PDB file of C-alpha atoms in Angstrom:
ATOM      1  CA  MET A 200     -25.209 -49.088 -58.236  1.00 49.00           C
ATOM      2  CA  LEU A 201     -21.683 -48.091 -57.233  1.00 48.00           C
ATOM      3  CA  ARG A 202     -22.966 -44.695 -56.058  1.00 51.00           C
ATOM      4  CA  HIS A 203     -25.546 -46.383 -53.815  1.00 49.00           C
ATOM      5  CA  ILE A 204     -22.892 -48.690 -52.319  1.00 46.00           C
ATOM      6  CA  ALA A 205     -20.536 -45.753 -51.671  1.00 47.00           C
ATOM      7  CA  ALA A 206     -23.305 -43.737 -50.035  1.00 47.00           C
ATOM      8  CA  SER A 207     -24.165 -46.667 -47.779  1.00 50.00           C
ATOM      9  CA  LEU A 208     -20.549 -47.080 -46.731  1.00 45.00           C
ATOM     10  CA  VAL A 209     -20.303 -43.353 -45.887  1.00 41.00           C
ATOM     11  CA  PHE A 210     -23.479 -43.566 -43.790  1.00 41.00           C
ATOM     12  CA  ILE A 211     -22.213 -46.618 -41.882  1.00 42.00           C
ATOM     13  CA  ALA A 212     -18.836 -44.948 -41.215  1.00 44.00           C
ATOM     14  CA  ALA A 213     -20.507 -41.779 -39.980  1.00 42.00           C
ATOM     15  CA  THR A 214     -22.756 -43.799 -37.674  1.00 42.00           C
ATOM     16  CA  LEU A 215     -19.779 -45.616 -36.159  1.00 43.00           C
ATOM     17  CA  VAL A 216     -17.607 -42.518 -35.722  1.00 39.00           C
ATOM     18  CA  ALA A 217     -20.232 -40.021 -34.525  1.00 39.00           C
ATOM     19  CA  PRO A 218     -20.465 -41.258 -30.904  1.00 40.00           C
ATOM     20  CA  GLN A 219     -16.708 -40.825 -30.548  1.00 38.00           C
ATOM     21  CA  PHE A 220     -16.933 -37.173 -31.574  1.00 33.00           C
ATOM     22  CA  VAL A 221     -19.773 -36.571 -29.151  1.00 34.00           C
ATOM     23  CA  HIS A 222     -17.762 -38.121 -26.335  1.00 36.00           C
ATOM     24  CA  ALA A 223     -14.624 -36.128 -27.210  1.00 36.00           C
ATOM     25  CA  LYS A 224     -16.517 -32.837 -27.019  1.00 40.00           C
ATOM     26  CA  SER A 225     -18.120 -33.544 -23.640  1.00 41.00           C
ATOM     27  CA  LYS A 226     -16.990 -31.392 -20.734  1.00 48.00           C
ATOM     28  CA  PRO A 227     -16.924 -32.097 -16.981  1.00 46.00           C
ATOM     29  CA  SER A 228     -19.676 -29.513 -16.389  1.00 50.00           C
ATOM     30  CA  GLN A 229     -21.957 -31.535 -18.710  1.00 65.00           C
ATOM     31  CA  ILE A 230     -21.521 -34.732 -16.701  1.00 82.00           C
ATOM     32  CA  ALA A 231     -24.452 -35.293 -14.378  1.00 92.00           C
ATOM     33  CA  ALA A 232     -23.641 -35.343 -10.683  1.00 95.00           C
ATOM     34  CA  MET A 233     -24.379 -38.544  -8.822  1.00 95.00           C
ATOM     35  CA  PRO A 234     -26.761 -38.239  -5.842  1.00 95.00           C
ATOM     36  CA  MET A 235     -24.806 -37.393  -2.683  1.00 96.00           C
ATOM     37  CA  PRO A 236     -24.916 -40.340  -0.240  1.00 96.00           C
ATOM     38  CA  GLU A 237     -24.536 -39.953   3.506  1.00 97.00           C
ATOM     39  CA  LEU A 238     -21.034 -38.712   4.381  1.00 98.00           C
ATOM     40  CA  THR A 239     -19.516 -38.799   7.867  1.00 98.00           C
ATOM     41  CA  ILE A 240     -16.201 -37.034   8.476  1.00 98.00           C
ATOM     42  CA  TYR A 241     -14.083 -38.258  11.406  1.00 98.00           C
ATOM     43  CA  HIS A 242     -12.137 -35.246  12.541  1.00 97.00           C
ATOM     44  CA  LEU A 243      -9.342 -33.928  14.764  1.00 96.00           C
ATOM     45  CA  GLU A 244      -9.381 -30.202  15.465  1.00 96.00           C
ATOM     46  CA  GLY A 245      -6.751 -28.267  13.515  1.00 94.00           C
ATOM     47  CA  ARG A 246      -5.700 -31.274  11.439  1.00 95.00           C
ATOM     48  CA  ARG A 247      -6.007 -32.361   7.800  1.00 97.00           C
ATOM     49  CA  SER A 248      -9.633 -33.416   8.219  1.00 97.00           C
ATOM     50  CA  GLU A 249     -10.539 -29.717   8.092  1.00 98.00           C
ATOM     51  CA  ARG A 250     -10.007 -29.994   4.329  1.00 98.00           C
ATOM     52  CA  ILE A 251     -13.041 -32.229   3.885  1.00 98.00           C
ATOM     53  CA  VAL A 252     -15.261 -30.062   6.090  1.00 98.00           C
ATOM     54  CA  TRP A 253     -14.180 -26.976   4.152  1.00 98.00           C
ATOM     55  CA  LEU A 254     -14.780 -28.712   0.800  1.00 98.00           C
ATOM     56  CA  MET A 255     -18.324 -29.660   1.781  1.00 98.00           C
ATOM     57  CA  GLU A 256     -19.009 -26.098   2.942  1.00 98.00           C
ATOM     58  CA  GLU A 257     -17.711 -24.694  -0.364  1.00 98.00           C
ATOM     59  CA  LEU A 258     -19.949 -27.095  -2.306  1.00 98.00           C
ATOM     60  CA  GLY A 259     -22.973 -26.706  -0.050  1.00 97.00           C
ATOM     61  CA  LEU A 260     -23.285 -30.476   0.303  1.00 98.00           C
ATOM     62  CA  PRO A 261     -24.542 -32.229   3.467  1.00 97.00           C
ATOM     63  CA  TYR A 262     -22.216 -34.023   5.854  1.00 98.00           C
ATOM     64  CA  LYS A 263     -21.997 -35.291   9.414  1.00 98.00           C
ATOM     65  CA  LEU A 264     -19.006 -34.349  11.575  1.00 98.00           C
ATOM     66  CA  GLU A 265     -17.724 -36.744  14.241  1.00 98.00           C
ATOM     67  CA  TYR A 266     -15.293 -35.558  16.924  1.00 97.00           C
ATOM     68  CA  VAL A 267     -15.124 -34.748  20.620  1.00 97.00           C
ATOM     69  CA  ARG A 268     -14.700 -31.034  21.108  1.00 96.00           C
ATOM     70  CA  GLY A 269     -11.457 -30.152  22.893  1.00 95.00           C
ATOM     71  CA  SER A 270     -10.110 -33.716  23.065  1.00 95.00           C
ATOM     72  CA  LEU A 271      -7.815 -35.096  20.379  1.00 95.00           C
ATOM     73  CA  GLY A 272      -7.561 -38.405  22.237  1.00 95.00           C
ATOM     74  CA  ALA A 273     -11.311 -38.932  22.455  1.00 97.00           C
ATOM     75  CA  SER A 274     -11.735 -37.861  18.841  1.00 97.00           C
ATOM     76  CA  MET A 275      -9.104 -40.368  17.730  1.00 97.00           C
ATOM     77  CA  ALA A 276     -10.862 -43.073  19.746  1.00 97.00           C
ATOM     78  CA  LYS A 277     -13.897 -42.555  17.513  1.00 97.00           C
ATOM     79  CA  VAL A 278     -11.710 -43.206  14.476  1.00 97.00           C
ATOM     80  CA  ARG A 279     -10.249 -46.394  15.984  1.00 97.00           C
ATOM     81  CA  ALA A 280     -13.719 -47.615  16.914  1.00 97.00           C
ATOM     82  CA  LEU A 281     -14.471 -47.960  13.211  1.00 97.00           C
ATOM     83  CA  GLY A 282     -12.096 -50.938  13.183  1.00 95.00           C
ATOM     84  CA  HIS A 283     -10.351 -49.761  10.032  1.00 95.00           C
ATOM     85  CA  GLU A 284      -6.896 -51.160   9.271  1.00 96.00           C
ATOM     86  CA  MET A 285      -5.384 -47.649   9.009  1.00 95.00           C
ATOM     87  CA  PRO A 286      -6.817 -45.363  11.721  1.00 96.00           C
ATOM     88  CA  MET A 287      -5.952 -41.817  10.624  1.00 96.00           C
ATOM     89  CA  VAL A 288      -7.569 -38.470   9.886  1.00 96.00           C
ATOM     90  CA  PRO A 289      -9.286 -37.662   7.789  1.00 97.00           C
ATOM     91  CA  THR A 290     -11.302 -40.837   7.702  1.00 98.00           C
ATOM     92  CA  VAL A 291     -14.700 -40.622   6.051  1.00 98.00           C
ATOM     93  CA  VAL A 292     -17.550 -43.066   5.813  1.00 98.00           C
ATOM     94  CA  LEU A 293     -19.122 -42.543   2.414  1.00 97.00           C
ATOM     95  CA  ASP A 294     -22.354 -44.506   2.283  1.00 94.00           C
ATOM     96  CA  ASP A 295     -20.999 -47.899   3.471  1.00 91.00           C
ATOM     97  CA  GLN A 296     -17.367 -47.378   2.409  1.00 96.00           C
ATOM     98  CA  ILE A 297     -14.498 -46.238   4.692  1.00 98.00           C
ATOM     99  CA  LEU A 298     -11.971 -43.986   2.949  1.00 98.00           C
ATOM    100  CA  VAL A 299      -8.711 -42.309   4.007  1.00 98.00           C
ATOM    101  CA  GLU A 300      -6.300 -39.798   2.357  1.00 97.00           C
ATOM    102  CA  SER A 301      -7.666 -36.277   1.999  1.00 97.00           C
ATOM    103  CA  GLY A 302      -6.586 -35.821  -1.619  1.00 97.00           C
ATOM    104  CA  ALA A 303      -8.334 -38.999  -2.752  1.00 97.00           C
ATOM    105  CA  ILE A 304     -11.438 -38.147  -0.739  1.00 98.00           C
ATOM    106  CA  ILE A 305     -11.614 -34.662  -2.283  1.00 98.00           C
ATOM    107  CA  GLU A 306     -11.193 -35.979  -5.831  1.00 98.00           C
ATOM    108  CA  THR A 307     -13.867 -38.643  -5.252  1.00 98.00           C
ATOM    109  CA  ILE A 308     -16.383 -36.087  -3.998  1.00 98.00           C
ATOM    110  CA  LEU A 309     -15.685 -33.622  -6.800  1.00 98.00           C
ATOM    111  CA  THR A 310     -15.704 -36.198  -9.598  1.00 97.00           C
ATOM    112  CA  ARG A 311     -18.859 -37.994  -8.491  1.00 97.00           C
ATOM    113  CA  TYR A 312     -21.008 -35.399  -6.743  1.00 98.00           C
ATOM    114  CA  ALA A 313     -19.806 -31.981  -7.976  1.00 98.00           C
ATOM    115  CA  PRO A 314     -18.378 -32.404 -11.499  1.00 97.00           C
ATOM    116  CA  GLY A 315     -16.992 -29.197 -12.942  1.00 94.00           C
ATOM    117  CA  LYS A 316     -16.762 -27.437  -9.553  1.00 97.00           C
ATOM    118  CA  LEU A 317     -13.542 -26.271  -7.875  1.00 98.00           C
ATOM    119  CA  VAL A 318     -11.481 -27.702 -10.745  1.00 98.00           C
ATOM    120  CA  PRO A 319     -10.218 -25.846 -13.849  1.00 97.00           C
ATOM    121  CA  ALA A 320     -11.556 -27.045 -17.185  1.00 96.00           C
ATOM    122  CA  ARG A 321      -9.688 -30.090 -18.457  1.00 95.00           C
ATOM    123  CA  ASP A 322      -8.725 -28.294 -21.670  1.00 96.00           C
ATOM    124  CA  SER A 323      -7.310 -25.341 -19.696  1.00 96.00           C
ATOM    125  CA  LYS A 324      -3.570 -25.025 -19.097  1.00 93.00           C
ATOM    126  CA  TYR A 325      -4.423 -24.556 -15.425  1.00 97.00           C
ATOM    127  CA  TYR A 326      -5.871 -28.049 -15.064  1.00 98.00           C
ATOM    128  CA  ALA A 327      -2.435 -29.699 -14.948  1.00 97.00           C
ATOM    129  CA  GLU A 328      -1.127 -27.042 -12.537  1.00 97.00           C
ATOM    130  CA  HIS A 329      -4.147 -27.513 -10.266  1.00 98.00           C
ATOM    131  CA  LEU A 330      -3.564 -31.269 -10.248  1.00 97.00           C
ATOM    132  CA  MET A 331       0.140 -30.762  -9.556  1.00 98.00           C
ATOM    133  CA  TRP A 332      -0.598 -28.683  -6.435  1.00 98.00           C
ATOM    134  CA  MET A 333      -3.239 -31.193  -5.312  1.00 98.00           C
ATOM    135  CA  HIS A 334      -0.458 -33.800  -5.088  1.00 97.00           C
ATOM    136  CA  TYR A 335       2.402 -31.460  -4.159  1.00 97.00           C
ATOM    137  CA  ALA A 336       0.644 -30.496  -0.910  1.00 98.00           C
ATOM    138  CA  GLU A 337       1.355 -33.888   0.657  1.00 97.00           C
ATOM    139  CA  GLY A 338       3.782 -35.552  -1.746  1.00 95.00           C
ATOM    140  CA  SER A 339       6.528 -32.906  -1.510  1.00 95.00           C
ATOM    141  CA  LEU A 340       5.522 -30.020   0.729  1.00 95.00           C
ATOM    142  CA  ALA A 341       4.169 -31.724   3.859  1.00 93.00           C
ATOM    143  CA  ALA A 342       6.619 -34.609   3.522  1.00 93.00           C
ATOM    144  CA  ARG A 343       9.665 -32.327   3.595  1.00 92.00           C
ATOM    145  CA  LEU A 344       8.246 -30.031   6.262  1.00 93.00           C
ATOM    146  CA  PHE A 345       7.647 -32.863   8.719  1.00 91.00           C
ATOM    147  CA  SER A 346      10.982 -34.458   7.831  1.00 90.00           C
ATOM    148  CA  ASP A 347      12.717 -31.225   8.817  1.00 89.00           C
ATOM    149  CA  TYR A 348      10.529 -30.880  11.889  1.00 86.00           C
ATOM    150  CA  ARG A 349      11.395 -34.328  13.234  1.00 87.00           C
ATOM    151  CA  ALA A 350      15.098 -33.856  12.498  1.00 84.00           C
ATOM    152  CA  TRP A 351      15.283 -30.366  14.001  1.00 83.00           C
ATOM    153  CA  ARG A 352      13.399 -31.361  17.154  1.00 81.00           C
ATOM    154  CA  THR A 353      15.966 -34.116  17.736  1.00 81.00           C
ATOM    155  CA  THR A 354      19.088 -32.293  16.579  1.00 77.00           C
ATOM    156  CA  PRO A 355      18.988 -28.558  15.874  1.00 69.00           C
ATOM    157  CA  PRO A 356      20.497 -27.948  12.413  1.00 63.00           C
ATOM    158  CA  THR A 357      24.055 -26.704  12.012  1.00 63.00           C
ATOM    159  CA  VAL A 358      24.192 -27.152   8.224  1.00 59.00           C
ATOM    160  CA  ARG A 359      21.193 -26.627   5.956  1.00 56.00           C
ATOM    161  CA  SER A 360      20.508 -29.610   3.702  1.00 52.00           C
ATOM    162  CA  ARG A 361      20.040 -29.075  -0.012  1.00 46.00           C
ATOM    163  CA  PHE A 362      17.847 -32.164  -0.239  1.00 45.00           C
ATOM    164  CA  VAL A 363      15.499 -31.864   2.737  1.00 52.00           C
ATOM    165  CA  ASP A 364      14.792 -28.171   3.045  1.00 81.00           C
ATOM    166  CA  SER A 365      11.541 -26.568   4.141  1.00 91.00           C
ATOM    167  CA  GLU A 366      12.415 -23.210   2.650  1.00 91.00           C
ATOM    168  CA  ALA A 367      12.890 -24.695  -0.831  1.00 93.00           C
ATOM    169  CA  VAL A 368       9.462 -26.360  -0.989  1.00 95.00           C
ATOM    170  CA  VAL A 369       7.753 -23.271   0.419  1.00 96.00           C
ATOM    171  CA  GLN A 370       9.651 -20.986  -1.972  1.00 96.00           C
ATOM    172  CA  PHE A 371       8.285 -22.966  -4.928  1.00 97.00           C
ATOM    173  CA  SER A 372       4.779 -22.211  -3.653  1.00 98.00           C
ATOM    174  CA  GLU A 373       5.653 -18.540  -3.130  1.00 98.00           C
ATOM    175  CA  ASN A 374       6.969 -18.236  -6.680  1.00 98.00           C
ATOM    176  CA  TYR A 375       3.774 -19.652  -8.167  1.00 98.00           C
ATOM    177  CA  LEU A 376       1.617 -17.224  -6.193  1.00 98.00           C
ATOM    178  CA  ALA A 377       3.742 -14.356  -7.489  1.00 98.00           C
ATOM    179  CA  LYS A 378       2.225 -15.043 -10.923  1.00 98.00           C
ATOM    180  CA  ASN A 379      -1.174 -16.544 -10.016  1.00 98.00           C
ATOM    181  CA  PRO A 380      -3.796 -15.539  -7.440  1.00 98.00           C
ATOM    182  CA  TRP A 381      -4.650 -19.157  -6.562  1.00 98.00           C
ATOM    183  CA  PHE A 382      -3.020 -22.575  -6.745  1.00 98.00           C
ATOM    184  CA  GLY A 383      -5.363 -23.496  -9.584  1.00 92.00           C
ATOM    185  CA  GLY A 384      -4.524 -20.391 -11.595  1.00 96.00           C
ATOM    186  CA  PRO A 385      -7.010 -17.485 -11.820  1.00 97.00           C
ATOM    187  CA  GLU A 386      -9.786 -19.171  -9.820  1.00 97.00           C
ATOM    188  CA  PHE A 387     -10.017 -20.711  -6.354  1.00 98.00           C
ATOM    189  CA  SER A 388      -9.911 -24.515  -6.572  1.00 98.00           C
ATOM    190  CA  ALA A 389      -9.574 -27.651  -4.496  1.00 98.00           C
ATOM    191  CA  ALA A 390      -5.789 -27.248  -4.776  1.00 98.00           C
ATOM    192  CA  ASP A 391      -6.052 -24.261  -2.436  1.00 98.00           C
ATOM    193  CA  ILE A 392      -7.931 -26.432   0.051  1.00 98.00           C
ATOM    194  CA  MET A 393      -5.097 -28.962  -0.060  1.00 98.00           C
ATOM    195  CA  MET A 394      -2.317 -26.385   0.284  1.00 98.00           C
ATOM    196  CA  VAL A 395      -3.531 -24.523   3.388  1.00 98.00           C
ATOM    197  CA  PHE A 396      -2.592 -27.153   5.958  1.00 96.00           C
ATOM    198  CA  PRO A 397       1.093 -27.636   5.004  1.00 96.00           C
ATOM    199  CA  LEU A 398       1.694 -23.916   4.508  1.00 97.00           C
ATOM    200  CA  ASN A 399       0.197 -23.226   7.940  1.00 95.00           C
ATOM    201  CA  VAL A 400       2.526 -25.903   9.329  1.00 93.00           C
ATOM    202  CA  ALA A 401       5.528 -24.235   7.691  1.00 94.00           C
ATOM    203  CA  THR A 402       4.979 -20.925   9.464  1.00 92.00           C
ATOM    204  CA  GLY A 403       3.184 -22.180  12.585  1.00 91.00           C
ATOM    205  CA  LEU A 404       6.016 -24.546  13.521  1.00 89.00           C
ATOM    206  CA  ASN A 405       8.648 -21.931  12.694  1.00 88.00           C
ATOM    207  CA  LEU A 406      10.113 -24.070   9.927  1.00 90.00           C
ATOM    208  CA  VAL A 407      10.365 -21.020   7.684  1.00 91.00           C
ATOM    209  CA  ASP A 408      10.453 -17.284   8.255  1.00 91.00           C
ATOM    210  CA  LYS A 409       6.964 -16.136   7.239  1.00 92.00           C
ATOM    211  CA  GLU A 410       8.264 -12.629   6.515  1.00 95.00           C
ATOM    212  CA  LYS A 411      10.110 -14.035   3.505  1.00 94.00           C
ATOM    213  CA  PHE A 412       6.891 -15.217   1.834  1.00 97.00           C
ATOM    214  CA  PRO A 413       4.562 -12.232   1.281  1.00 98.00           C
ATOM    215  CA  ASN A 414       2.600 -13.874  -1.534  1.00 98.00           C
ATOM    216  CA  ILE A 415       1.676 -16.805   0.688  1.00 98.00           C
ATOM    217  CA  ALA A 416       0.680 -14.386   3.453  1.00 98.00           C
ATOM    218  CA  ALA A 417      -1.606 -12.473   1.059  1.00 98.00           C
ATOM    219  CA  TRP A 418      -3.103 -15.732  -0.204  1.00 98.00           C
ATOM    220  CA  LYS A 419      -3.846 -16.838   3.363  1.00 98.00           C
ATOM    221  CA  LEU A 420      -5.757 -13.601   3.997  1.00 98.00           C
ATOM    222  CA  LYS A 421      -7.955 -14.308   0.975  1.00 98.00           C
ATOM    223  CA  ILE A 422      -8.538 -17.847   2.230  1.00 98.00           C
ATOM    224  CA  GLN A 423      -9.510 -16.633   5.695  1.00 97.00           C
ATOM    225  CA  ALA A 424     -12.026 -14.202   4.181  1.00 98.00           C
ATOM    226  CA  ARG A 425     -13.966 -16.918   2.362  1.00 98.00           C
ATOM    227  CA  PRO A 426     -17.402 -17.524   3.945  1.00 98.00           C
ATOM    228  CA  ALA A 427     -17.074 -21.303   3.566  1.00 98.00           C
ATOM    229  CA  TYR A 428     -13.711 -21.240   5.348  1.00 98.00           C
ATOM    230  CA  LYS A 429     -15.273 -19.304   8.223  1.00 98.00           C
ATOM    231  CA  ARG A 430     -18.111 -21.832   8.420  1.00 98.00           C
ATOM    232  CA  MET A 431     -15.548 -24.627   8.498  1.00 98.00           C
ATOM    233  CA  LEU A 432     -13.733 -23.012  11.419  1.00 97.00           C
ATOM    234  CA  ALA A 433     -16.987 -22.577  13.330  1.00 97.00           C
ATOM    235  CA  ALA A 434     -17.875 -26.232  12.855  1.00 98.00           C
ATOM    236  CA  ALA A 435     -14.459 -27.906  13.010  1.00 97.00           C
ATOM    237  CA  ARG A 436     -12.301 -25.635  15.176  1.00 95.00           C
ATOM    238  CA  PRO A 437     -14.655 -23.759  17.526  1.00 95.00           C
ATOM    239  CA  ASP A 438     -12.015 -23.361  20.260  1.00 91.00           C
ATOM    240  CA  GLY A 439      -9.019 -22.636  18.029  1.00 86.00           C
ATOM    241  CA  MET A 440      -6.042 -24.972  17.819  1.00 82.00           C
ATOM    242  CA  ILE A 441      -6.103 -27.950  20.194  1.00 80.00           C
ATOM    243  CA  GLY A 442      -2.859 -29.645  21.213  1.00 78.00           C
ATOM    244  CA  ASN A 443      -0.694 -27.927  18.631  1.00 74.00           C
ATOM    245  CA  LEU A 444       2.865 -29.144  18.069  1.00 76.00           C
ATOM    246  CA  PRO A 445       5.631 -26.969  19.576  1.00 80.00           C
ATOM    247  CA  PRO A 446       7.747 -24.898  17.152  1.00 83.00           C
ATOM    248  CA  VAL A 447      11.256 -26.140  16.464  1.00 81.00           C
ATOM    249  CA  SER A 448      13.024 -22.976  17.594  1.00 67.00           C
ATOM    250  CA  GLN A 449      12.233 -19.431  18.551  1.00 45.00           C
ATOM    251  CA  ARG A 450      14.940 -18.212  16.201  1.00 46.00           C
ATOM    252  CA  PRO A 451      13.705 -17.611  12.650  1.00 44.00           C
ATOM    253  CA  PRO A 452      15.101 -20.122  10.119  1.00 44.00           C
ATOM    254  CA  SER A 453      17.019 -17.331   8.361  1.00 48.00           C
ATOM    255  CA  GLU A 454      19.275 -17.084  11.431  1.00 47.00           C
ATOM    256  CA  ARG A 455      20.058 -20.802  11.614  1.00 43.00           C
ATOM    257  CA  LYS A 456      23.536 -21.773  10.502  1.00 39.00           C
TER     258      LYS A 456
END
């Protein structure tokens, strides 16, 4: 009798615990992708909205692109016509939902409609690094770059700040690429999509001396060679940069005092 009771208790315990083990062993690649709803990307040429176009090209997912070729003003008018509280780019309309913030948009698309793609495995050491660069792109890198840009356009620097310094945030990126081919480790990931815009700003606006960052330069060449990146440029920047911001100074940052 006692043996039968013990056996029953073991069976019940195994039944209760088993689903937890199955869940723990599941991987992102095993999660079924949700059907892709209609996605419209509101875009300004040469701006952050290129990230979403590029992502969709990498994934081979359908999208609609809304902008007026050659006119940033007319393109922005399309964004404002949506009546959203925060008119900015990128803005996407996903099914019937209006979303902003490129990082959040990218993570939503990957998690729902392309699980396991362009993201390192969650049990890989590179997953945390990938996620760090996803947030670093805007949270630290772009924030400090544009802080320096606004300050230097108003008052050219005479003393370099230790706290708001474009070279420091770019150097951190350079150091990572000295040890890793991509910002997600050994494989291209969505972190690379996030990092292109601010690193192009750093050199394009003359905030840093691009000659001091050879690893970033080599990484950019690999990015530019990607077929999906070329398709993005053809769709989202057919005439090159439109209305680009002026550089802060013609002197390289290394010569500033």
